[in-house]
Amino acid sequence: MKWIIASDLHGSAHYCRRLLEAWKREEAPRMLFLGDLLYHGPRNDLPEGYAPKEVIALLQERQADIFCVRGNCEAEVDQMVLPFPVLADYCLLESAGHLIYATHGHHFNEDHLPPLHPGDVLLHGHTHIPRRTLRDGVYVLNPGSVSIPKAGSWHGYMTLEDGVFTWKTLSGDVRDTLRL
C-alpha cells in the first residue's frame, strides 16, 4: 500500500488544499499525519492561510483515510472538532519487513530513540526540517513541514511505497529517496 506522510500543517487552509492536491496526485489510499494539524504554536508565526476551521472541513471528506499522531500542539479540544483520532502518541507500521515507529518527534527523535532494533525506522516531524539519518542502526526520517518549513527547506511531504520513502515538494518534485 502507498502512504502519503506529512507533518506540521499548523492550521493553514492554504497548505492543506495543496497537500490534498498532492494526495490526489499521488493516488495514495491513506495518509499518515505526524501531528500539529490545527494550532500554529507559540514559537511559530501564523502560516499563510491560517484558518483551522477550514482545515477541519477540508479533512472531513477523507476522514476514514487519515491516521494521525499527537503533536506538541494537539490538545483534547482538537479531538473534539476533528472527525478522526489525533491523540495517539505513536503509530506502528510495517514496510518491506521493517518496523516503522511514527510519532511527532517532541519526545522521541534522533537524540532520544524509542526502543527499536537495527533496521527499524523512527519517523517523526516536529523540527520542520526534512531529514534522513542512521542512528545506532535505526533510520531516523522526517518529512519536514507542510506549511512552515525551516532551515531553508521546502513545503513538502513524503510517500512510502514498497519500502521506499520519497521526499517531495508540494508540487511533486522529488528531493530525496531511501529504499529500506
Tab-separated table of N, CA and C in Angstrom:
chain	number	residue	atom	x	y	z
A	1	MET	N	0.838	-1.178	0.000
A	1	MET	CA	0.000	0.000	0.000
A	1	MET	C	0.884	1.243	0.000
A	2	LYS	N	0.451	2.235	-0.713
A	2	LYS	CA	1.155	3.516	-0.745
A	2	LYS	C	0.571	4.449	0.308
A	3	TRP	N	1.458	5.138	1.035
A	3	TRP	CA	1.076	6.116	2.037
A	3	TRP	C	1.611	7.484	1.634
A	4	ILE	N	0.861	8.526	1.947
A	4	ILE	CA	1.393	9.875	1.928
A	4	ILE	C	1.613	10.252	3.391
A	5	ILE	N	2.769	10.825	3.687
A	5	ILE	CA	3.156	11.133	5.065
A	5	ILE	C	3.465	12.617	5.150
A	6	ALA	N	2.828	13.293	6.102
A	6	ALA	CA	3.018	14.736	6.231
A	6	ALA	C	3.051	15.122	7.702
A	7	SER	N	3.507	16.343	7.954
A	7	SER	CA	3.591	16.825	9.329
A	7	SER	C	3.502	18.342	9.358
A	8	ASP	N	3.113	18.849	10.506
A	8	ASP	CA	3.218	20.269	10.825
A	8	ASP	C	2.484	21.175	9.828
A	9	LEU	N	1.188	20.979	9.741
A	9	LEU	CA	0.317	21.838	8.927
A	9	LEU	C	-0.002	23.137	9.657
A	10	HIS	N	-0.141	23.076	10.949
A	10	HIS	CA	-0.332	24.247	11.814
A	10	HIS	C	-1.488	25.155	11.388
A	11	GLY	N	-2.605	24.544	10.977
A	11	GLY	CA	-3.827	25.309	10.744
A	11	GLY	C	-3.906	26.055	9.431
A	12	SER	N	-3.021	25.807	8.491
A	12	SER	CA	-3.038	26.522	7.216
A	12	SER	C	-3.990	25.861	6.224
A	13	ALA	N	-5.096	26.519	5.941
A	13	ALA	CA	-6.035	26.015	4.936
A	13	ALA	C	-5.393	26.062	3.543
A	14	HIS	N	-4.591	27.093	3.306
A	14	HIS	CA	-3.896	27.216	2.012
A	14	HIS	C	-3.036	25.975	1.750
A	15	TYR	N	-2.190	25.625	2.716
A	15	TYR	CA	-1.312	24.472	2.508
A	15	TYR	C	-2.041	23.144	2.667
A	16	CYS	N	-3.148	23.131	3.377
A	16	CYS	CA	-3.969	21.924	3.448
A	16	CYS	C	-4.527	21.601	2.060
A	17	ARG	N	-5.009	22.616	1.359
A	17	ARG	CA	-5.503	22.392	-0.010
A	17	ARG	C	-4.392	21.848	-0.911
A	18	ARG	N	-3.223	22.409	-0.789
A	18	ARG	CA	-2.096	21.951	-1.610
A	18	ARG	C	-1.709	20.510	-1.254
A	19	LEU	N	-1.764	20.172	0.025
A	19	LEU	CA	-1.477	18.802	0.444
A	19	LEU	C	-2.532	17.846	-0.096
A	20	LEU	N	-3.790	18.241	-0.044
A	20	LEU	CA	-4.859	17.389	-0.579
A	20	LEU	C	-4.710	17.198	-2.090
A	21	GLU	N	-4.265	18.227	-2.807
A	21	GLU	CA	-3.980	18.085	-4.238
A	21	GLU	C	-2.856	17.071	-4.463
A	22	ALA	N	-1.811	17.164	-3.639
A	22	ALA	CA	-0.695	16.218	-3.756
A	22	ALA	C	-1.162	14.799	-3.458
A	23	TRP	N	-2.005	14.651	-2.440
A	23	TRP	CA	-2.531	13.335	-2.075
A	23	TRP	C	-3.298	12.732	-3.243
A	24	LYS	N	-4.115	13.527	-3.868
A	24	LYS	CA	-4.884	13.045	-5.027
A	24	LYS	C	-3.940	12.652	-6.161
A	25	ARG	N	-2.956	13.493	-6.422
A	25	ARG	CA	-1.987	13.224	-7.494
A	25	ARG	C	-1.202	11.937	-7.208
A	26	GLU	N	-0.855	11.701	-5.937
A	26	GLU	CA	-0.088	10.514	-5.559
A	26	GLU	C	-0.908	9.228	-5.638
A	27	GLU	N	-2.231	9.356	-5.608
A	27	GLU	CA	-3.132	8.200	-5.611
A	27	GLU	C	-2.829	7.240	-4.464
A	28	ALA	N	-2.496	7.816	-3.311
A	28	ALA	CA	-2.245	7.023	-2.105
A	28	ALA	C	-3.570	6.794	-1.380
A	29	PRO	N	-3.881	5.565	-1.004
A	29	PRO	CA	-5.149	5.318	-0.319
A	29	PRO	C	-5.218	5.923	1.080
A	30	ARG	N	-4.069	6.080	1.748
A	30	ARG	CA	-4.066	6.527	3.139
A	30	ARG	C	-3.026	7.612	3.373
A	31	MET	N	-3.314	8.437	4.410
A	31	MET	CA	-2.355	9.437	4.861
A	31	MET	C	-1.992	9.174	6.311
A	32	LEU	N	-0.711	9.311	6.609
A	32	LEU	CA	-0.227	9.305	7.976
A	32	LEU	C	0.231	10.720	8.267
A	33	PHE	N	-0.394	11.347	9.264
A	33	PHE	CA	-0.043	12.712	9.625
A	33	PHE	C	0.675	12.692	10.966
A	34	LEU	N	1.833	13.335	11.021
A	34	LEU	CA	2.713	13.256	12.182
A	34	LEU	C	2.528	14.414	13.161
A	35	GLY	N	1.331	14.933	13.268
A	35	GLY	CA	0.995	15.897	14.308
A	35	GLY	C	1.085	17.356	13.926
A	36	ASP	N	0.524	18.175	14.814
A	36	ASP	CA	0.424	19.627	14.667
A	36	ASP	C	-0.424	20.024	13.460
A	37	LEU	N	-1.678	19.596	13.524
A	37	LEU	CA	-2.635	19.875	12.449
A	37	LEU	C	-3.217	21.292	12.492
A	38	LEU	N	-3.716	21.725	13.653
A	38	LEU	CA	-4.557	22.920	13.692
A	38	LEU	C	-3.919	24.171	14.280
A	39	TYR	N	-3.140	24.034	15.319
A	39	TYR	CA	-2.641	25.207	16.026
A	39	TYR	C	-1.216	25.533	15.573
A	40	HIS	N	-0.903	26.819	15.462
A	40	HIS	CA	0.416	27.219	14.965
A	40	HIS	C	1.492	27.155	16.036
A	41	GLY	N	1.115	27.148	17.307
A	41	GLY	CA	2.080	27.068	18.392
A	41	GLY	C	2.679	28.426	18.716
A	42	PRO	N	3.139	28.619	19.943
A	42	PRO	CA	3.641	29.920	20.369
A	42	PRO	C	4.988	30.303	19.771
A	43	ARG	N	5.719	29.324	19.223
A	43	ARG	CA	7.041	29.632	18.665
A	43	ARG	C	7.000	29.932	17.174
A	44	ASN	N	5.857	29.719	16.538
A	44	ASN	CA	5.751	29.909	15.090
A	44	ASN	C	4.903	31.123	14.766
A	45	ASP	N	5.246	31.795	13.683
A	45	ASP	CA	4.369	32.822	13.144
A	45	ASP	C	3.159	32.128	12.525
A	46	LEU	N	2.095	32.868	12.304
A	46	LEU	CA	0.933	32.298	11.628
A	46	LEU	C	1.326	31.899	10.210
A	47	PRO	N	0.986	30.681	9.808
A	47	PRO	CA	1.292	30.288	8.432
A	47	PRO	C	0.319	30.957	7.454
A	48	GLU	N	0.717	30.995	6.209
A	48	GLU	CA	-0.154	31.541	5.169
A	48	GLU	C	-1.494	30.803	5.173
A	49	GLY	N	-2.585	31.555	5.116
A	49	GLY	CA	-3.912	30.954	5.063
A	49	GLY	C	-4.340	30.309	6.361
A	50	TYR	N	-3.878	30.833	7.501
A	50	TYR	CA	-4.230	30.243	8.796
A	50	TYR	C	-5.738	30.292	8.995
A	51	ALA	N	-6.365	29.126	9.012
A	51	ALA	CA	-7.813	29.010	9.164
A	51	ALA	C	-8.140	27.590	9.631
A	52	PRO	N	-7.927	27.302	10.907
A	52	PRO	CA	-8.123	25.938	11.412
A	52	PRO	C	-9.512	25.365	11.124
A	53	LYS	N	-10.559	26.180	11.185
A	53	LYS	CA	-11.903	25.657	10.906
A	53	LYS	C	-12.018	25.171	9.462
A	54	GLU	N	-11.361	25.844	8.546
A	54	GLU	CA	-11.357	25.386	7.147
A	54	GLU	C	-10.587	24.076	7.011
A	55	VAL	N	-9.486	23.957	7.752
A	55	VAL	CA	-8.705	22.718	7.715
A	55	VAL	C	-9.580	21.550	8.172
A	56	ILE	N	-10.325	21.748	9.235
A	56	ILE	CA	-11.226	20.701	9.732
A	56	ILE	C	-12.197	20.277	8.636
A	57	ALA	N	-12.818	21.256	7.992
A	57	ALA	CA	-13.790	20.964	6.928
A	57	ALA	C	-13.118	20.261	5.748
A	58	LEU	N	-11.932	20.697	5.372
A	58	LEU	CA	-11.227	20.091	4.237
A	58	LEU	C	-10.866	18.629	4.495
A	59	LEU	N	-10.517	18.305	5.726
A	59	LEU	CA	-10.088	16.942	6.040
A	59	LEU	C	-11.252	15.983	6.287
A	60	GLN	N	-12.443	16.517	6.525
A	60	GLN	CA	-13.596	15.650	6.814
A	60	GLN	C	-13.894	14.669	5.696
A	61	GLU	N	-13.736	15.097	4.463
A	61	GLU	CA	-14.072	14.233	3.330
A	61	GLU	C	-13.238	12.950	3.300
A	62	ARG	N	-11.989	13.024	3.781
A	62	ARG	CA	-11.102	11.858	3.748
A	62	ARG	C	-10.848	11.287	5.139
A	63	GLN	N	-11.735	11.560	6.099
A	63	GLN	CA	-11.503	11.188	7.488
A	63	GLN	C	-11.215	9.707	7.698
A	64	ALA	N	-11.802	8.836	6.919
A	64	ALA	CA	-11.585	7.399	7.097
A	64	ALA	C	-10.213	6.960	6.574
A	65	ASP	N	-9.534	7.854	5.870
A	65	ASP	CA	-8.250	7.525	5.255
A	65	ASP	C	-7.063	8.175	5.959
A	66	ILE	N	-7.315	8.894	7.061
A	66	ILE	CA	-6.262	9.641	7.751
A	66	ILE	C	-5.941	8.989	9.092
A	67	PHE	N	-4.662	8.728	9.299
A	67	PHE	CA	-4.145	8.292	10.589
A	67	PHE	C	-3.261	9.420	11.090
A	68	CYS	N	-3.402	9.773	12.353
A	68	CYS	CA	-2.676	10.916	12.884
A	68	CYS	C	-2.134	10.596	14.265
A	69	VAL	N	-0.931	11.069	14.536
A	69	VAL	CA	-0.378	11.003	15.882
A	69	VAL	C	-0.401	12.400	16.480
A	70	ARG	N	-0.335	12.450	17.786
A	70	ARG	CA	-0.434	13.710	18.523
A	70	ARG	C	0.881	14.483	18.455
A	71	GLY	N	0.768	15.746	18.067
A	71	GLY	CA	1.921	16.634	18.109
A	71	GLY	C	1.929	17.420	19.402
A	72	ASN	N	2.956	18.218	19.602
A	72	ASN	CA	3.017	19.027	20.808
A	72	ASN	C	1.992	20.157	20.795
A	73	CYS	N	1.376	20.431	19.656
A	73	CYS	CA	0.339	21.472	19.584
A	73	CYS	C	-1.081	20.906	19.609
A	74	GLU	N	-1.251	19.584	19.657
A	74	GLU	CA	-2.590	19.000	19.745
A	74	GLU	C	-3.064	19.014	21.195
A	75	ALA	N	-4.369	19.199	21.354
A	75	ALA	CA	-4.992	19.180	22.675
A	75	ALA	C	-6.321	18.452	22.569
A	76	GLU	N	-6.912	18.144	23.696
A	76	GLU	CA	-8.192	17.433	23.681
A	76	GLU	C	-9.261	18.198	22.919
A	77	VAL	N	-9.190	19.512	22.931
A	77	VAL	CA	-10.174	20.302	22.183
A	77	VAL	C	-10.057	20.027	20.680
A	78	ASP	N	-8.844	19.741	20.191
A	78	ASP	CA	-8.682	19.395	18.787
A	78	ASP	C	-9.431	18.112	18.456
A	79	GLN	N	-9.355	17.128	19.366
A	79	GLN	CA	-10.059	15.877	19.135
A	79	GLN	C	-11.570	16.083	19.111
A	80	MET	N	-12.046	17.071	19.844
A	80	MET	CA	-13.486	17.344	19.863
A	80	MET	C	-13.989	17.856	18.519
A	81	VAL	N	-13.122	18.482	17.709
A	81	VAL	CA	-13.575	19.065	16.443
A	81	VAL	C	-13.110	18.284	15.220
A	82	LEU	N	-12.164	17.369	15.383
A	82	LEU	CA	-11.687	16.579	14.252
A	82	LEU	C	-12.398	15.228	14.214
A	83	PRO	N	-12.764	14.758	13.023
A	83	PRO	CA	-13.548	13.523	12.907
A	83	PRO	C	-12.716	12.240	12.867
A	84	PHE	N	-11.428	12.312	13.159
A	84	PHE	CA	-10.567	11.131	13.188
A	84	PHE	C	-9.648	11.258	14.397
A	85	PRO	N	-9.129	10.146	14.922
A	85	PRO	CA	-8.291	10.198	16.123
A	85	PRO	C	-6.995	10.984	15.894
A	86	VAL	N	-6.646	11.844	16.878
A	86	VAL	CA	-5.416	12.647	16.782
A	86	VAL	C	-4.592	12.626	18.063
A	87	LEU	N	-4.982	11.844	19.045
A	87	LEU	CA	-4.313	11.925	20.340
A	87	LEU	C	-3.408	10.738	20.674
A	88	ALA	N	-3.170	9.834	19.736
A	88	ALA	CA	-2.239	8.730	19.979
A	88	ALA	C	-0.803	9.256	19.921
A	89	ASP	N	0.032	8.799	20.822
A	89	ASP	CA	1.419	9.269	20.843
A	89	ASP	C	2.267	8.678	19.718
A	90	TYR	N	1.870	7.513	19.218
A	90	TYR	CA	2.636	6.896	18.143
A	90	TYR	C	1.753	5.934	17.366
A	91	CYS	N	2.260	5.515	16.239
A	91	CYS	CA	1.588	4.556	15.366
A	91	CYS	C	2.672	3.606	14.851
A	92	LEU	N	2.367	2.328	14.761
A	92	LEU	CA	3.311	1.354	14.232
A	92	LEU	C	2.851	0.879	12.865
A	93	LEU	N	3.776	0.856	11.921
A	93	LEU	CA	3.533	0.336	10.579
A	93	LEU	C	4.645	-0.657	10.258
A	94	GLU	N	4.452	-1.389	9.184
A	94	GLU	CA	5.478	-2.292	8.682
A	94	GLU	C	5.595	-2.051	7.192
A	95	SER	N	6.827	-2.043	6.702
A	95	SER	CA	7.048	-1.939	5.266
A	95	SER	C	8.328	-2.677	4.911
A	96	ALA	N	8.244	-3.538	3.947
A	96	ALA	CA	9.402	-4.306	3.455
A	96	ALA	C	10.142	-4.996	4.605
A	97	GLY	N	9.393	-5.496	5.592
A	97	GLY	CA	9.984	-6.214	6.708
A	97	GLY	C	10.593	-5.331	7.788
A	98	HIS	N	10.365	-4.040	7.706
A	98	HIS	CA	10.905	-3.096	8.687
A	98	HIS	C	9.776	-2.518	9.534
A	99	LEU	N	10.001	-2.425	10.839
A	99	LEU	CA	9.061	-1.767	11.732
A	99	LEU	C	9.242	-0.266	11.612
A	100	ILE	N	8.135	0.460	11.516
A	100	ILE	CA	8.165	1.921	11.452
A	100	ILE	C	7.424	2.451	12.666
A	101	TYR	N	8.142	3.190	13.489
A	101	TYR	CA	7.591	3.826	14.687
A	101	TYR	C	7.360	5.283	14.323
A	102	ALA	N	6.102	5.653	14.133
A	102	ALA	CA	5.750	7.012	13.717
A	102	ALA	C	5.250	7.807	14.915
A	103	THR	N	5.838	8.969	15.125
A	103	THR	CA	5.488	9.829	16.242
A	103	THR	C	5.737	11.275	15.823
A	104	HIS	N	5.393	12.223	16.673
A	104	HIS	CA	5.596	13.617	16.282
A	104	HIS	C	7.060	14.042	16.346
A	105	GLY	N	7.762	13.648	17.375
A	105	GLY	CA	9.177	13.966	17.467
A	105	GLY	C	9.559	14.846	18.644
A	106	HIS	N	8.583	15.308	19.384
A	106	HIS	CA	8.923	16.151	20.536
A	106	HIS	C	9.348	15.316	21.747
A	107	HIS	N	9.045	14.024	21.747
A	107	HIS	CA	9.524	13.123	22.795
A	107	HIS	C	10.607	12.192	22.246
A	108	PHE	N	10.267	11.432	21.215
A	108	PHE	CA	11.242	10.541	20.593
A	108	PHE	C	11.717	11.165	19.292
A	109	ASN	N	13.048	11.172	19.113
A	109	ASN	CA	13.663	11.794	17.947
A	109	ASN	C	15.085	11.253	17.802
A	110	GLU	N	15.864	11.864	16.941
A	110	GLU	CA	17.231	11.399	16.684
A	110	GLU	C	18.084	11.352	17.947
A	111	ASP	N	17.857	12.274	18.846
A	111	ASP	CA	18.644	12.325	20.082
A	111	ASP	C	18.073	11.483	21.217
A	112	HIS	N	16.855	10.978	21.036
A	112	HIS	CA	16.208	10.157	22.064
A	112	HIS	C	15.354	9.102	21.356
A	113	LEU	N	15.991	8.006	21.008
A	113	LEU	CA	15.314	6.946	20.252
A	113	LEU	C	14.407	6.117	21.150
A	114	PRO	N	13.257	5.689	20.626
A	114	PRO	CA	12.457	4.700	21.351
A	114	PRO	C	13.160	3.342	21.251
A	115	PRO	N	12.687	2.341	21.982
A	115	PRO	CA	13.335	1.027	21.887
A	115	PRO	C	13.057	0.383	20.523
A	116	LEU	N	14.033	0.453	19.647
A	116	LEU	CA	13.921	-0.099	18.296
A	116	LEU	C	15.138	-0.970	18.001
A	117	HIS	N	15.009	-1.836	17.011
A	117	HIS	CA	16.100	-2.700	16.579
A	117	HIS	C	16.802	-2.087	15.377
A	118	PRO	N	18.043	-2.458	15.137
A	118	PRO	CA	18.705	-2.017	13.914
A	118	PRO	C	17.867	-2.387	12.690
A	119	GLY	N	17.744	-1.451	11.764
A	119	GLY	CA	16.927	-1.647	10.563
A	119	GLY	C	15.523	-1.102	10.709
A	120	ASP	N	15.083	-0.843	11.962
A	120	ASP	CA	13.774	-0.223	12.171
A	120	ASP	C	13.838	1.255	11.793
A	121	VAL	N	12.677	1.883	11.740
A	121	VAL	CA	12.573	3.277	11.321
A	121	VAL	C	11.869	4.092	12.395
A	122	LEU	N	12.454	5.208	12.767
A	122	LEU	CA	11.770	6.224	13.560
A	122	LEU	C	11.378	7.321	12.586
A	123	LEU	N	10.085	7.533	12.451
A	123	LEU	CA	9.535	8.526	11.532
A	123	LEU	C	8.902	9.624	12.368
A	124	HIS	N	9.374	10.850	12.201
A	124	HIS	CA	8.827	11.934	13.015
A	124	HIS	C	8.868	13.266	12.275
A	125	GLY	N	8.089	14.228	12.777
A	125	GLY	CA	8.083	15.597	12.282
A	125	GLY	C	8.711	16.500	13.323
A	126	HIS	N	7.998	17.543	13.699
A	126	HIS	CA	8.312	18.472	14.780
A	126	HIS	C	9.387	19.508	14.451
A	127	THR	N	10.461	19.141	13.809
A	127	THR	CA	11.549	20.098	13.560
A	127	THR	C	11.286	20.985	12.349
A	128	HIS	N	10.364	20.581	11.481
A	128	HIS	CA	10.032	21.298	10.243
A	128	HIS	C	11.170	21.238	9.228
A	129	ILE	N	12.082	20.290	9.402
A	129	ILE	CA	13.243	20.154	8.512
A	129	ILE	C	13.290	18.720	7.980
A	130	PRO	N	13.186	18.530	6.661
A	130	PRO	CA	13.308	17.179	6.107
A	130	PRO	C	14.674	16.602	6.449
A	131	ARG	N	14.672	15.312	6.788
A	131	ARG	CA	15.944	14.729	7.230
A	131	ARG	C	15.883	13.220	7.095
A	132	ARG	N	17.060	12.665	6.880
A	132	ARG	CA	17.236	11.217	6.973
A	132	ARG	C	18.628	10.964	7.504
A	133	THR	N	18.692	10.100	8.491
A	133	THR	CA	19.983	9.764	9.092
A	133	THR	C	19.894	8.344	9.645
A	134	LEU	N	21.030	7.776	9.936
A	134	LEU	CA	21.099	6.452	10.547
A	134	LEU	C	21.740	6.634	11.919
A	135	ARG	N	20.996	6.253	12.966
A	135	ARG	CA	21.467	6.442	14.341
A	135	ARG	C	21.389	5.095	15.063
A	136	ASP	N	22.513	4.557	15.451
A	136	ASP	CA	22.565	3.268	16.132
A	136	ASP	C	21.847	2.180	15.332
A	137	GLY	N	21.977	2.229	14.010
A	137	GLY	CA	21.350	1.247	13.137
A	137	GLY	C	19.891	1.510	12.836
A	138	VAL	N	19.314	2.569	13.411
A	138	VAL	CA	17.905	2.920	13.207
A	138	VAL	C	17.832	4.074	12.207
A	139	TYR	N	16.976	3.935	11.200
A	139	TYR	CA	16.734	5.028	10.266
A	139	TYR	C	15.871	6.078	10.964
A	140	VAL	N	16.303	7.319	10.952
A	140	VAL	CA	15.533	8.418	11.527
A	140	VAL	C	15.151	9.326	10.368
A	141	LEU	N	13.843	9.421	10.104
A	141	LEU	CA	13.338	10.132	8.926
A	141	LEU	C	12.339	11.201	9.330
A	142	ASN	N	12.361	12.325	8.611
A	142	ASN	CA	11.464	13.440	8.876
A	142	ASN	C	11.001	14.005	7.539
A	143	PRO	N	9.678	14.146	7.331
A	143	PRO	CA	9.192	14.687	6.061
A	143	PRO	C	9.317	16.198	5.945
A	144	GLY	N	9.664	16.892	7.043
A	144	GLY	CA	9.656	18.355	7.027
A	144	GLY	C	8.273	18.868	7.357
A	145	SER	N	7.977	20.084	6.964
A	145	SER	CA	6.692	20.708	7.285
A	145	SER	C	5.912	21.041	6.021
A	146	VAL	N	4.612	20.843	6.106
A	146	VAL	CA	3.740	21.232	5.006
A	146	VAL	C	3.667	22.757	4.897
A	147	SER	N	3.513	23.451	6.039
A	147	SER	CA	3.209	24.886	5.971
A	147	SER	C	4.293	25.835	6.475
A	148	ILE	N	5.182	25.374	7.364
A	148	ILE	CA	6.189	26.274	7.938
A	148	ILE	C	7.563	25.592	7.872
A	149	PRO	N	8.116	25.417	6.663
A	149	PRO	CA	9.433	24.782	6.581
A	149	PRO	C	10.502	25.674	7.202
A	150	LYS	N	11.518	25.027	7.753
A	150	LYS	CA	12.600	25.770	8.405
A	150	LYS	C	13.947	25.370	7.814
A	151	ALA	N	14.967	26.159	8.135
A	151	ALA	CA	16.347	25.915	7.711
A	151	ALA	C	16.479	25.855	6.186
A	152	GLY	N	15.717	26.683	5.489
A	152	GLY	CA	15.822	26.742	4.034
A	152	GLY	C	15.212	25.561	3.308
A	153	SER	N	14.418	24.759	3.996
A	153	SER	CA	13.799	23.599	3.357
A	153	SER	C	12.532	24.013	2.610
A	154	TRP	N	11.812	23.050	2.097
A	154	TRP	CA	10.673	23.270	1.222
A	154	TRP	C	9.370	22.865	1.911
A	155	HIS	N	8.253	23.370	1.393
A	155	HIS	CA	6.923	22.909	1.801
A	155	HIS	C	6.770	21.512	1.191
A	156	GLY	N	6.636	20.482	2.037
A	156	GLY	CA	6.634	19.164	1.443
A	156	GLY	C	6.044	18.064	2.289
A	157	TYR	N	6.243	16.848	1.808
A	157	TYR	CA	5.703	15.620	2.387
A	157	TYR	C	6.575	14.468	1.918
A	158	MET	N	6.206	13.256	2.331
A	158	MET	CA	6.877	12.041	1.877
A	158	MET	C	5.822	11.064	1.369
A	159	THR	N	6.301	10.104	0.606
A	159	THR	CA	5.480	8.933	0.313
A	159	THR	C	6.255	7.707	0.791
A	160	LEU	N	5.518	6.649	1.052
A	160	LEU	CA	6.104	5.350	1.380
A	160	LEU	C	5.376	4.313	0.554
A	161	GLU	N	6.143	3.599	-0.248
A	161	GLU	CA	5.558	2.542	-1.061
A	161	GLU	C	6.604	1.456	-1.285
A	162	ASP	N	6.244	0.208	-0.955
A	162	ASP	CA	7.125	-0.939	-1.164
A	162	ASP	C	8.515	-0.723	-0.568
A	163	GLY	N	8.567	-0.154	0.646
A	163	GLY	CA	9.831	0.032	1.330
A	163	GLY	C	10.667	1.205	0.843
A	164	VAL	N	10.073	2.072	0.028
A	164	VAL	CA	10.795	3.237	-0.477
A	164	VAL	C	10.140	4.511	0.053
A	165	PHE	N	10.923	5.300	0.786
A	165	PHE	CA	10.492	6.620	1.230
A	165	PHE	C	10.958	7.636	0.195
A	166	THR	N	10.062	8.545	-0.177
A	166	THR	CA	10.406	9.592	-1.137
A	166	THR	C	9.978	10.935	-0.572
A	167	TRP	N	10.915	11.866	-0.466
A	167	TRP	CA	10.636	13.230	-0.016
A	167	TRP	C	10.277	14.054	-1.236
A	168	LYS	N	9.171	14.830	-1.145
A	168	LYS	CA	8.714	15.624	-2.285
A	168	LYS	C	8.284	17.014	-1.852
A	169	THR	N	8.376	17.943	-2.778
A	169	THR	CA	7.780	19.257	-2.573
A	169	THR	C	6.283	19.121	-2.789
A	170	LEU	N	5.511	20.126	-2.370
A	170	LEU	CA	4.067	20.068	-2.595
A	170	LEU	C	3.715	20.041	-4.076
A	171	SER	N	4.626	20.472	-4.933
A	171	SER	CA	4.418	20.409	-6.384
A	171	SER	C	4.718	19.022	-6.944
A	172	GLY	N	5.309	18.152	-6.116
A	172	GLY	CA	5.600	16.791	-6.549
A	172	GLY	C	7.032	16.558	-6.978
A	173	ASP	N	7.889	17.579	-6.888
A	173	ASP	CA	9.294	17.397	-7.251
A	173	ASP	C	9.988	16.526	-6.207
A	174	VAL	N	10.710	15.504	-6.661
A	174	VAL	CA	11.413	14.590	-5.762
A	174	VAL	C	12.685	15.263	-5.249
A	175	ARG	N	12.873	15.233	-3.933
A	175	ARG	CA	14.060	15.807	-3.310
A	175	ARG	C	15.016	14.748	-2.774
A	176	ASP	N	14.498	13.556	-2.423
A	176	ASP	CA	15.351	12.512	-1.874
A	176	ASP	C	14.560	11.210	-1.864
A	177	THR	N	15.258	10.083	-1.840
A	177	THR	CA	14.626	8.776	-1.695
A	177	THR	C	15.495	7.897	-0.805
A	178	LEU	N	14.856	6.957	-0.154
A	178	LEU	CA	15.541	5.959	0.654
A	178	LEU	C	14.807	4.637	0.510
A	179	ARG	N	15.541	3.626	0.042
A	179	ARG	CA	14.993	2.268	-0.036
A	179	ARG	C	15.457	1.511	1.197
A	180	LEU	N	14.482	0.963	1.929
A	180	LEU	CA	14.831	0.180	3.126
A	180	LEU	C	15.417	-1.166	2.733
